[in-house]
Amino acid sequence: MIDRHDQNSKTKDYLTSIEECVSHEIRAHDYETLHEEEELEQLLLQNDQEDNSTSVLTQKDMNTSFPRRKLNLHQAEISEKTFSKNDLRRHRNKKKGPLDAGYNSEEVELLFEIEEGVISDSCNEAVEKKKHSHRKRFNIHQSKLKTTIWQKKHFLSCLVTIGLFNLLLLTLKLKYKSKSAQLNTKMSSNGTALFAPTTILISLDGFRPDFLSRGITPRLNAMREEGFSPVYMRPSFPSVTFPNHYTLVTGLHPESHGIVSNVFWDGYLKERFYYTKPDAMNKKWWGGEPIWVTAEKQGVKTAVHMWPGSEAHIMDIEPSYLDKFDFKTTMKEKSEKVLEFLDMEAHQDSSDQVMRPQLIAAYVPHVDADGHFYGPNTTEIRNTISGADNMVNEIYQGLEKRNLTDIVNIVVVSDHGMATTDIERMIQLDDLLDLSKIDHIDGWPLSGLHPKSGVDVDELYEELFQKAALNPNFDVYLRDKNMPERYHFSNNKRIAPIWIVPVTGWAITTKEEFDIRESKLKGLQYHPRGLHGYDNEHPLMHSIFIARGPAFPHIPSNRIKPFQNTEVYNIICHTLGLVPASNNGTLHLPLLPIDPQEPDFIHELPSDLEVDLVSTAPKDQDNTITSLPFKTASPKAVSSENQESTVESNSSNTSKFLTIDHDWIANKEDELWKWFMEKTAQIKSWYDKSLA
């Protein structure tokens, strides 16, 4: 029998030791309490299994094993558990971990005595308080654990819901794309063969809108009446051939696709792009996605005839049929080539590929070449303009013979206009600055200046700006500071830091290229006689857009608001049912007429538009024109221009092609993604707060 005084003394000593336990001992006690029942159940289960093969200890055996004291009835009931707990104690001692290190054997023995009820009632009360505190902390821990698990499940369910919603939206988008593709690949019969939607794109380089008013373009004028055409189309700045032809087929401003001029220096590559050199057809120069790549990626075959950039292996995707540039090719041969593509068989070849191209793009340089050589207001250029119209007429007659005028779309565009030059409208670059400060000069007739290392760009600009203030025939701009926003000509490091932009009809040249004073003394004339590259808003730089076919139903008033050539890519894509790549355009088919109350968009025609009916041999040149009205944008008042055209959709239009508003879908995706990120942030914040 244990003396009560000794028992109380031991209890007090134990309680004192408990209070003096370090934090890791308390945690060990918690650990013992939390996992005791689970391990006890496992041990009891194990003992039950062993009872089948071994004898069970009798009550006498148990009394012999534990002779400390005679148990009362209550203690006898506890004694039945003592066997299990002692076994449990031995079991734990075998796998004792770091948390058990704070207890010695006597403390553990005393702890079990307390739990088994062999200590006095007063001690039991104190111990019960401790156990109650432990259970309370355990319950709090379990509650937090359950809350955390619930929060994680709720968070995951939110993520799954949002993911499913995104998947649904993507499925709908793909469904509409598939529906659009199925409709647009529906074959149409001309009576002898089946044709998928087909578009012919023809570029007449250097063809000015007013050329249509000279009475020598009956086919182009008829197409305007049967289809539709704005009064003019704006080229991109600078209004030169390579940047604008690549804009036509990518929908990107030159600053975005990287072909910023016919000639430019790339400071990163330490190389010079020159449009007539073979290296210009290296894909390293060409950004963006041209329409033949867009089409081929979506299973639409293309045929490209001499289009600038088509030989550059852009994105390592080639047109199905490619004609390399050959300046000797006549316009007659070009029209025949286009019709040859249409006459290809539509059946599938051995590789299950459709043979006939659905997009035919052809480049015609003759008007531009003769405009440069003779000037835009001469007898010679009239013959070239008439020849270009005859070429288009041959293609149209070929469509009529094949019964394809209501199946095949034909779109005629140009890249820019043309202005007359004269030796009296020349600026000597050497007189404006010290050329020894310049490393590279880009562009022509504009001048993009790359100063040498160590030359202060701002000081050089200020010097030129002061001279521009005294000479109204040119302006000077800094790429990164006051370049007119409407030019979209600053967001590319290939663009020279300083640009000298002459007034339309004026040209800038170095003495090495053309000495103005010496040439005047000798009676020489400046060549070329026609130039472009000026302000893209000037009427002489405007281009044309004429479209006819099933995707371009006639608009009775024929009044279409002028738009920029960045829109052509989207328009051609939609005629073929293609999904356009990202671009700077905004227009989609069908195009709608402008309000009849809106004024016409025809500018007052400059004097350069007066047609000269005599030949342009040097003796016959009329040099009386010394200046052309319409100055470029002032560097002191940079203004931005709002986009002129808006996206319209009209299901009642007679177009045979389904118009899917992909922009709407893209915008909705953007909105959904923003909403998703906001909700994710909110859930994360709520989750973090709940754990705090």
XYZ file of C-alpha atoms in Angstrom, residues 12-614:
603
model
C 3.374 17.735 -6.001
C 6.895 17.010 -7.120
C 5.575 15.757 -10.431
C 3.315 18.758 -10.915
C 6.243 21.016 -10.129
C 8.345 19.186 -12.669
C 5.541 19.481 -15.190
C 5.386 23.255 -14.690
C 9.154 23.469 -15.077
C 9.197 21.410 -18.240
C 10.613 23.096 -21.248
C 8.463 23.658 -24.284
C 9.667 20.558 -26.085
C 8.604 18.361 -23.142
C 5.087 19.801 -23.239
C 4.921 19.154 -26.952
C 6.067 15.605 -26.281
C 3.262 15.204 -23.770
C 0.791 16.539 -26.347
C 2.193 14.141 -28.846
C 1.737 11.232 -26.395
C -1.847 12.262 -25.661
C -2.897 12.806 -29.290
C -1.612 9.492 -30.604
C -2.092 7.243 -27.580
C -5.551 5.978 -28.470
C -4.635 5.130 -32.017
C -1.572 3.132 -30.989
C -3.494 1.485 -28.153
C -6.111 0.241 -30.593
C -3.425 -1.141 -32.859
C -1.728 -2.918 -29.941
C -5.012 -4.351 -28.644
C -5.790 -5.651 -32.114
C -2.383 -7.262 -32.211
C -2.892 -8.821 -28.755
C -6.279 -10.218 -29.786
C -4.640 -11.942 -32.703
C -1.948 -13.388 -30.473
C -4.578 -14.717 -28.009
C -5.525 -17.362 -30.558
C -2.179 -19.113 -30.091
C -1.107 -18.118 -26.572
C -2.780 -18.228 -23.183
C -4.276 -15.164 -21.679
C -2.924 -13.819 -18.421
C -5.210 -14.533 -15.497
C -6.195 -12.072 -12.875
C -3.771 -13.795 -10.544
C -0.971 -13.435 -13.008
C -1.767 -9.791 -13.342
C -1.733 -9.325 -9.567
C 1.578 -11.102 -9.403
C 2.970 -8.933 -12.123
C 1.873 -5.744 -10.408
C 2.265 -6.249 -6.596
C 2.482 -2.584 -5.690
C -0.862 -2.382 -3.984
C -4.187 -4.021 -3.498
C -6.668 -2.629 -5.939
C -10.221 -1.686 -5.128
C -13.011 -2.406 -7.546
C -12.482 0.795 -9.512
C -8.766 0.300 -9.598
C -9.240 -3.312 -10.648
C -11.124 -2.152 -13.711
C -8.303 0.205 -14.524
C -5.825 -2.606 -13.920
C -7.307 -4.438 -16.877
C -6.184 -1.541 -18.974
C -2.813 -1.329 -17.271
C -1.576 -4.350 -19.084
C -2.309 -2.724 -22.361
C -0.778 0.576 -21.363
C 2.373 -1.062 -20.062
C 2.656 -2.931 -23.284
C 2.012 0.320 -25.079
C 4.769 1.944 -23.030
C 7.203 -0.775 -24.007
C 6.066 -0.510 -27.606
C 6.743 3.223 -27.618
C 10.111 2.871 -25.983
C 11.165 0.777 -28.950
C 10.348 3.529 -31.444
C 11.044 6.480 -29.218
C 11.711 9.582 -31.310
C 13.034 13.068 -30.719
C 9.840 14.185 -29.044
C 10.268 11.567 -26.285
C 13.744 12.719 -25.321
C 12.457 15.046 -22.606
C 11.065 12.273 -20.328
C 12.922 9.808 -18.151
C 11.472 6.430 -17.173
C 10.250 7.545 -13.747
C 8.328 10.485 -15.166
C 6.710 8.254 -17.730
C 5.775 5.728 -15.010
C 4.289 8.459 -12.856
C 2.376 9.867 -15.803
C 0.699 6.521 -16.387
C -0.102 6.195 -12.715
C -1.885 9.511 -12.876
C -3.785 8.485 -15.994
C -4.746 5.150 -14.420
C -6.291 6.785 -11.348
C -3.870 5.486 -8.693
C -3.033 8.984 -7.434
C -5.114 10.871 -4.939
C -8.291 12.680 -5.838
C -6.725 16.118 -5.371
C -3.925 15.155 -7.662
C -6.427 13.710 -10.115
C -8.236 17.033 -10.196
C -5.022 18.882 -11.100
C -4.124 16.311 -13.671
C -7.625 16.439 -15.134
C -7.203 20.186 -15.590
C -3.989 19.554 -17.430
C -5.611 16.889 -19.554
C -8.565 19.165 -20.224
C -6.163 21.886 -21.371
C -4.431 19.383 -23.626
C -7.739 18.184 -25.055
C -8.824 21.773 -25.638
C -5.646 22.538 -27.536
C -6.038 19.313 -29.436
C -9.630 20.198 -30.378
C -8.537 23.675 -31.525
C -5.795 22.103 -33.603
C -8.238 19.632 -35.124
C -10.700 22.445 -35.857
C -8.025 24.486 -37.620
C -6.937 21.401 -39.514
C -10.487 20.742 -40.689
C -10.891 24.417 -41.655
C -7.648 24.330 -43.630
C -8.713 21.178 -45.454
C -12.085 22.744 -46.265
C -10.404 25.916 -47.519
C -8.083 23.930 -49.739
C -10.997 21.963 -51.141
C -12.952 25.177 -51.744
C -9.946 26.805 -53.424
C -9.422 23.790 -55.664
C -13.119 23.673 -56.550
C -12.954 27.355 -57.572
C -9.939 26.661 -59.763
C -11.674 23.682 -61.369
C -14.830 25.737 -62.007
C -12.876 28.556 -63.625
C -10.864 26.064 -65.668
C -14.028 24.387 -66.923
C -15.481 27.782 -67.839
C -12.339 28.622 -69.824
C -12.511 25.233 -71.504
C -16.136 25.856 -72.433
C -15.276 29.229 -73.967
C -12.389 27.697 -75.905
C -14.658 24.916 -77.132
C -17.212 27.448 -78.358
C -14.474 29.396 -80.128
C -13.162 26.278 -81.844
C -16.712 25.324 -82.743
C -17.298 28.682 -84.438
C -13.930 28.437 -86.196
C -14.794 24.973 -87.383
C -18.213 26.140 -88.539
C -16.629 29.076 -90.359
C -14.051 26.837 -91.998
C -16.705 24.325 -93.042
C -18.847 27.029 -94.601
C -15.956 28.754 -96.342
C -14.568 25.519 -97.747
C -17.919 24.752 -99.313
C -17.217 24.206 -102.963
C -18.943 26.228 -105.689
C -19.388 24.989 -109.225
C -18.801 27.001 -112.384
C -20.496 24.275 -114.414
C -17.388 22.239 -115.124
C -15.377 22.193 -111.903
C -15.669 22.826 -108.192
C -13.949 25.831 -106.623
C -13.244 26.636 -103.005
C -13.399 30.334 -102.035
C -10.648 31.986 -104.057
C -9.174 35.492 -104.043
C -6.798 37.157 -106.501
C -4.738 40.014 -105.021
C -2.959 42.270 -107.523
C -0.626 45.115 -106.563
C -0.013 47.892 -109.090
C 3.108 49.528 -107.654
C 2.999 53.347 -107.719
C -0.608 53.590 -108.987
C -2.124 56.888 -107.816
C -5.927 57.204 -107.284
C -6.224 60.096 -109.752
C -4.912 57.827 -112.522
C -8.441 56.389 -112.551
C -9.774 59.795 -113.635
C -7.720 60.080 -116.812
C -10.108 58.113 -119.040
C -7.654 55.288 -119.713
C -8.734 52.651 -117.156
C -12.147 51.275 -118.243
C -11.804 47.885 -116.521
C -10.714 49.279 -113.156
C -13.497 51.865 -113.274
C -16.040 49.153 -114.104
C -14.847 47.104 -111.146
C -15.355 50.124 -108.919
C -18.941 50.412 -110.122
C -19.687 46.682 -109.792
C -17.924 46.147 -106.481
C -16.736 48.859 -104.168
C -13.763 51.115 -103.643
C -12.970 54.036 -101.333
C -11.864 57.288 -102.942
C -8.349 56.388 -101.833
C -6.415 54.193 -99.443
C -3.697 55.575 -97.181
C -0.272 53.970 -97.400
C 1.930 53.539 -94.357
C 4.819 55.860 -93.579
C 7.298 56.005 -95.208
C 5.400 55.632 -98.470
C 7.942 53.399 -100.217
C 7.620 49.975 -101.833
C 8.984 47.299 -99.514
C 7.545 48.563 -96.206
C 4.095 49.024 -97.749
C 3.961 45.765 -99.669
C 4.801 43.907 -96.497
C 2.201 45.926 -94.591
C -0.433 44.924 -97.166
C 0.129 41.219 -96.459
C 0.718 41.392 -92.677
C -1.591 44.175 -91.488
C 1.325 45.617 -89.495
C 2.850 49.075 -89.509
C 6.483 49.131 -90.696
C 7.622 49.801 -87.141
C 5.967 46.505 -86.181
C 7.101 44.204 -88.992
C 10.621 45.642 -89.176
C 10.946 46.601 -92.852
C 11.166 50.298 -92.010
C 12.427 51.479 -95.396
C 13.788 50.229 -98.694
C 17.252 50.866 -97.261
C 18.121 50.910 -93.548
C 20.854 50.094 -91.039
C 20.288 47.556 -88.263
C 22.462 48.504 -85.300
C 21.929 45.152 -83.586
C 22.841 43.017 -86.589
C 25.495 45.535 -87.666
C 24.214 45.034 -91.197
C 22.521 47.069 -93.896
C 19.248 46.093 -95.548
C 19.128 47.017 -99.210
C 15.964 45.894 -100.965
C 17.609 44.881 -104.261
C 20.426 42.843 -102.672
C 20.059 39.042 -102.329
C 20.593 39.256 -98.558
C 17.332 41.223 -98.297
C 15.589 37.865 -98.767
C 17.023 36.538 -95.502
C 14.241 35.827 -93.002
C 16.172 37.614 -90.233
C 14.885 40.940 -91.577
C 11.198 40.045 -91.795
C 8.884 40.103 -88.780
C 5.173 39.426 -88.611
C 3.175 36.754 -90.411
C 2.433 37.328 -94.122
C -0.846 36.120 -95.507
C 0.653 33.222 -97.454
C 2.006 31.856 -94.151
C -1.361 32.404 -92.445
C -3.109 30.543 -95.252
C -0.662 27.645 -95.508
C -0.790 27.129 -91.734
C -4.572 26.754 -92.003
C -4.499 24.381 -94.951
C -5.182 26.913 -97.718
C -2.817 26.688 -100.674
C -1.269 29.891 -102.014
C 0.439 31.036 -105.192
C 2.671 34.113 -104.900
C 4.000 35.834 -108.001
C 7.042 38.071 -107.278
C 5.581 39.724 -104.150
C 8.239 41.540 -102.081
C 9.300 39.277 -99.223
C 7.847 36.068 -100.652
C 11.326 34.603 -101.232
C 12.510 35.196 -97.648
C 11.428 31.809 -96.178
C 9.518 33.672 -93.484
C 8.696 31.424 -90.511
C 10.112 28.587 -92.649
C 6.762 28.259 -94.424
C 6.755 28.639 -98.196
C 3.875 29.396 -100.559
C 2.690 26.289 -102.381
C 3.632 28.004 -105.638
C 6.259 30.737 -105.827
C 7.479 32.830 -108.746
C 10.727 34.644 -107.981
C 11.163 38.236 -109.043
C 12.058 38.797 -112.693
C 11.844 42.376 -113.922
C 11.698 41.211 -117.546
C 8.290 39.587 -117.046
C 5.678 41.513 -119.032
C 2.199 42.397 -117.840
C 0.781 40.046 -120.472
C 2.781 37.186 -118.998
C 1.580 38.095 -115.533
C -2.099 37.871 -116.472
C -1.483 34.516 -118.150
C 0.282 33.240 -115.037
C -2.659 34.159 -112.815
C -5.071 32.287 -115.072
C -2.754 29.264 -115.122
C -3.101 29.008 -111.369
C -6.900 29.059 -111.718
C -6.763 26.297 -114.317
C -5.010 23.874 -111.993
C -6.931 20.728 -111.127
C -8.953 20.885 -107.954
C -8.702 17.153 -107.196
C -6.297 15.862 -104.601
C -2.849 14.615 -105.516
C -1.129 11.463 -104.216
C -0.416 13.169 -100.873
C -4.089 14.102 -100.426
C -3.371 17.799 -100.899
C -5.627 20.145 -102.868
C -3.612 21.358 -105.851
C -5.350 24.565 -106.956
C -4.399 27.632 -104.857
C -7.142 29.628 -103.187
C -5.001 32.748 -102.789
C -3.149 34.185 -105.775
C -1.017 37.278 -105.069
C 0.752 39.047 -107.932
C 3.103 42.036 -107.930
C 3.177 44.392 -110.944
C 6.042 46.969 -110.813
C 5.638 48.624 -114.237
C 3.685 51.761 -113.277
C 6.173 52.534 -110.505
C 9.190 51.940 -112.734
C 7.937 54.228 -115.506
C 6.730 56.781 -112.955
C 10.278 57.030 -111.621
C 11.854 57.150 -115.053
C 9.457 59.474 -116.871
C 7.454 61.130 -114.094
C 3.775 60.639 -113.157
C 2.343 63.218 -115.608
C 3.727 62.182 -118.968
C 2.650 60.459 -122.152
C 4.833 57.467 -121.335
C 3.184 56.880 -117.971
C -0.265 57.074 -119.598
C 0.665 54.140 -121.776
C 1.849 52.180 -118.734
C -1.335 52.968 -116.791
C -3.416 51.814 -119.741
C -1.309 48.651 -119.993
C -1.942 47.857 -116.328
C -5.683 48.249 -116.875
C -5.485 45.921 -119.888
C -3.709 43.308 -117.750
C -6.504 43.429 -115.155
C -9.051 43.240 -117.978
C -7.413 40.084 -119.340
C -7.703 38.466 -115.933
C -11.329 39.555 -115.622
C -12.182 38.255 -119.086
C -10.525 34.990 -118.116
C -12.858 34.799 -115.130
C -15.851 35.465 -117.378
C -14.826 32.699 -119.803
C -14.500 30.296 -116.898
C -17.806 31.435 -115.354
C -15.956 32.503 -112.196
C -16.921 36.154 -111.784
C -19.360 35.233 -108.998
C -17.014 32.685 -107.422
C -13.577 34.319 -107.424
C -12.811 37.627 -105.681
C -10.417 40.033 -107.360
C -8.757 42.813 -105.337
C -6.513 45.458 -106.920
C -4.359 47.625 -104.656
C -1.323 49.873 -104.859
C 1.383 50.596 -102.314
C 1.745 54.377 -102.730
C 1.453 57.221 -105.225
C 4.058 59.306 -107.048
C 5.165 62.965 -107.165
C 7.096 64.845 -109.846
C 10.650 65.908 -109.009
C 12.696 68.796 -110.365
C 16.211 70.140 -109.919
C 14.649 73.314 -108.536
C 13.202 71.265 -105.678
C 16.420 69.823 -104.323
C 18.115 70.068 -100.908
C 21.854 69.409 -100.528
C 22.338 67.406 -97.339
C 25.956 68.561 -97.072
C 24.691 72.127 -96.571
C 22.609 71.114 -93.549
C 25.194 69.284 -91.442
C 28.712 67.912 -91.274
C 28.420 64.462 -92.849
C 31.586 63.323 -91.059
C 29.395 63.057 -87.942
C 27.135 60.498 -89.618
C 27.742 56.760 -89.777
C 24.762 55.694 -91.900
C 22.007 57.388 -93.917
C 18.698 55.545 -94.388
C 15.811 56.131 -96.749
C 15.285 58.227 -99.836
C 14.080 60.842 -100.675
C 13.909 61.181 -96.884
C 17.092 60.978 -94.833
C 17.378 58.912 -91.666
C 20.576 59.787 -89.817
C 22.616 57.449 -87.593
C 25.190 59.679 -85.839
C 28.616 58.276 -85.074
C 29.494 57.180 -81.566
C 30.231 60.200 -79.411
C 28.060 62.586 -81.415
C 25.294 64.095 -79.286
C 21.967 63.322 -80.980
C 20.107 66.185 -79.304
C 22.741 68.739 -80.315
C 22.675 67.496 -83.904
C 18.876 67.662 -83.936
C 18.910 71.208 -82.552
C 21.322 72.263 -85.298
C 19.047 70.820 -87.982
C 15.909 72.195 -86.342
C 17.304 75.725 -86.489
C 17.958 75.329 -90.220
C 14.501 73.840 -90.792
C 13.019 76.966 -89.190
C 14.620 78.991 -92.003
C 13.674 76.568 -94.789
C 9.982 75.620 -95.188
C 10.781 72.730 -97.539
C 11.766 70.153 -94.954
C 11.080 69.164 -91.350
C 13.259 67.320 -88.869
C 12.131 64.812 -86.239
C 13.603 62.824 -83.389
C 12.426 59.227 -83.407
C 11.926 59.068 -79.642
C 10.593 62.580 -78.977
C 8.553 64.386 -81.621
C 7.940 61.948 -84.480
C 4.267 62.461 -85.503
C 2.208 59.777 -83.825
C 0.127 59.168 -86.951
C 3.288 58.016 -88.751
C 3.592 54.997 -86.407
C 7.300 55.325 -86.956
C 9.111 55.309 -83.636
C 8.729 51.915 -81.964
C 11.635 50.104 -83.603
C 15.381 50.480 -83.106
C 15.930 50.040 -86.841
C 14.403 53.480 -87.316
C 17.194 56.069 -87.393
C 17.329 58.482 -84.401
C 16.942 61.602 -86.604
C 14.828 62.012 -89.747
C 14.794 64.814 -92.291
C 11.456 64.706 -94.129
C 11.177 66.942 -97.219
C 7.948 68.469 -98.467
C 6.257 66.301 -101.108
C 7.979 66.826 -104.453
C 11.312 67.817 -102.896
C 14.337 65.534 -102.653
C 17.376 65.420 -100.360
C 20.701 64.242 -101.759
C 24.408 64.384 -100.984
C 26.972 66.029 -103.250
C 28.480 62.624 -103.848
C 25.177 61.460 -105.314
C 24.153 64.639 -107.120
C 25.836 68.045 -106.925
C 22.953 70.483 -107.309
C 24.954 73.655 -108.099
C 27.220 71.955 -110.606
C 24.276 70.232 -112.315
C 22.399 73.508 -112.683
C 25.453 75.130 -114.268
C 25.658 72.253 -116.742
C 21.922 72.310 -117.463
C 21.409 68.789 -116.147
C 18.100 67.477 -114.858
C 17.647 65.401 -111.734
C 16.653 61.773 -112.079
C 14.456 59.993 -111.156
C 11.650 62.233 -112.474
C 9.111 60.805 -110.029
C 9.499 60.099 -106.319
C 7.517 58.855 -103.325
C 8.194 58.196 -99.647
C 6.682 61.409 -98.307
C 3.928 62.119 -95.782
C 1.412 59.300 -96.231
C -1.476 61.776 -95.854
C -0.480 63.787 -98.910
C -2.902 63.211 -101.847
C -0.024 62.443 -104.219
C 1.038 59.570 -101.951
C -2.407 57.955 -101.721
C -3.000 54.467 -103.096
C -5.983 52.496 -104.435
C -8.217 49.663 -103.235
C -10.700 48.166 -105.713
C -12.554 44.931 -104.936
C -15.120 42.854 -106.782
C -16.530 39.389 -106.155
C -18.846 37.380 -103.903
C -17.234 38.763 -100.730
C -17.660 42.353 -101.957
C -21.308 43.021 -102.838
C -21.895 46.284 -104.608
C -22.814 49.288 -102.489
C -25.166 51.557 -104.494
C -23.683 54.827 -103.290
C -20.170 53.375 -103.671
C -19.101 55.614 -100.789
C -16.628 53.783 -98.598
C -14.676 55.645 -95.969
C -10.941 55.716 -96.781
C -8.827 53.407 -94.654
C -5.150 52.611 -94.166
C -3.457 49.717 -95.923
C -3.034 47.894 -92.604
C -6.662 46.781 -93.148
C -6.019 44.793 -96.336
C -4.612 41.736 -94.549
C -7.762 41.228 -92.460
C -10.017 41.770 -95.465
C -8.224 39.172 -97.602
C -8.162 36.703 -94.708
C -11.917 37.003 -94.316
C -12.581 36.366 -98.003
C -10.869 32.991 -97.544
C -12.287 32.158 -94.131
C -8.855 32.449 -92.486
C -8.254 33.433 -88.874
C -5.876 36.427 -89.075
C -2.711 36.654 -87.027
C -2.362 39.594 -84.644
C -2.103 42.830 -86.606
C -2.782 46.582 -86.537
C -5.961 46.422 -88.609
C -9.523 46.778 -87.313
C -11.800 46.296 -90.342
C -13.781 43.134 -91.026
C -16.160 42.125 -93.775
C -18.731 43.181 -94.674
C -17.673 46.795 -95.147
C -20.549 49.230 -94.855
C -21.036 52.550 -96.673
C -20.571 55.867 -94.921
C -23.432 58.155 -94.000
C -24.648 60.043 -97.100
C -24.513 63.237 -95.041
C -20.754 62.949 -94.540
C -18.610 65.082 -96.860
C -16.496 63.606 -99.612
C -12.925 62.707 -98.784
C -11.410 64.066 -101.982
C -8.688 66.568 -101.213
C -8.163 69.617 -103.363
C -5.859 68.265 -106.052
C -2.343 69.737 -106.057
C -0.930 71.209 -109.234
C 1.117 68.054 -109.783
C -2.092 66.324 -110.834
C -2.333 68.369 -114.022
C -1.753 65.892 -116.834
C 1.138 66.673 -119.162
C 0.311 65.216 -122.573
C 3.751 65.761 -124.113
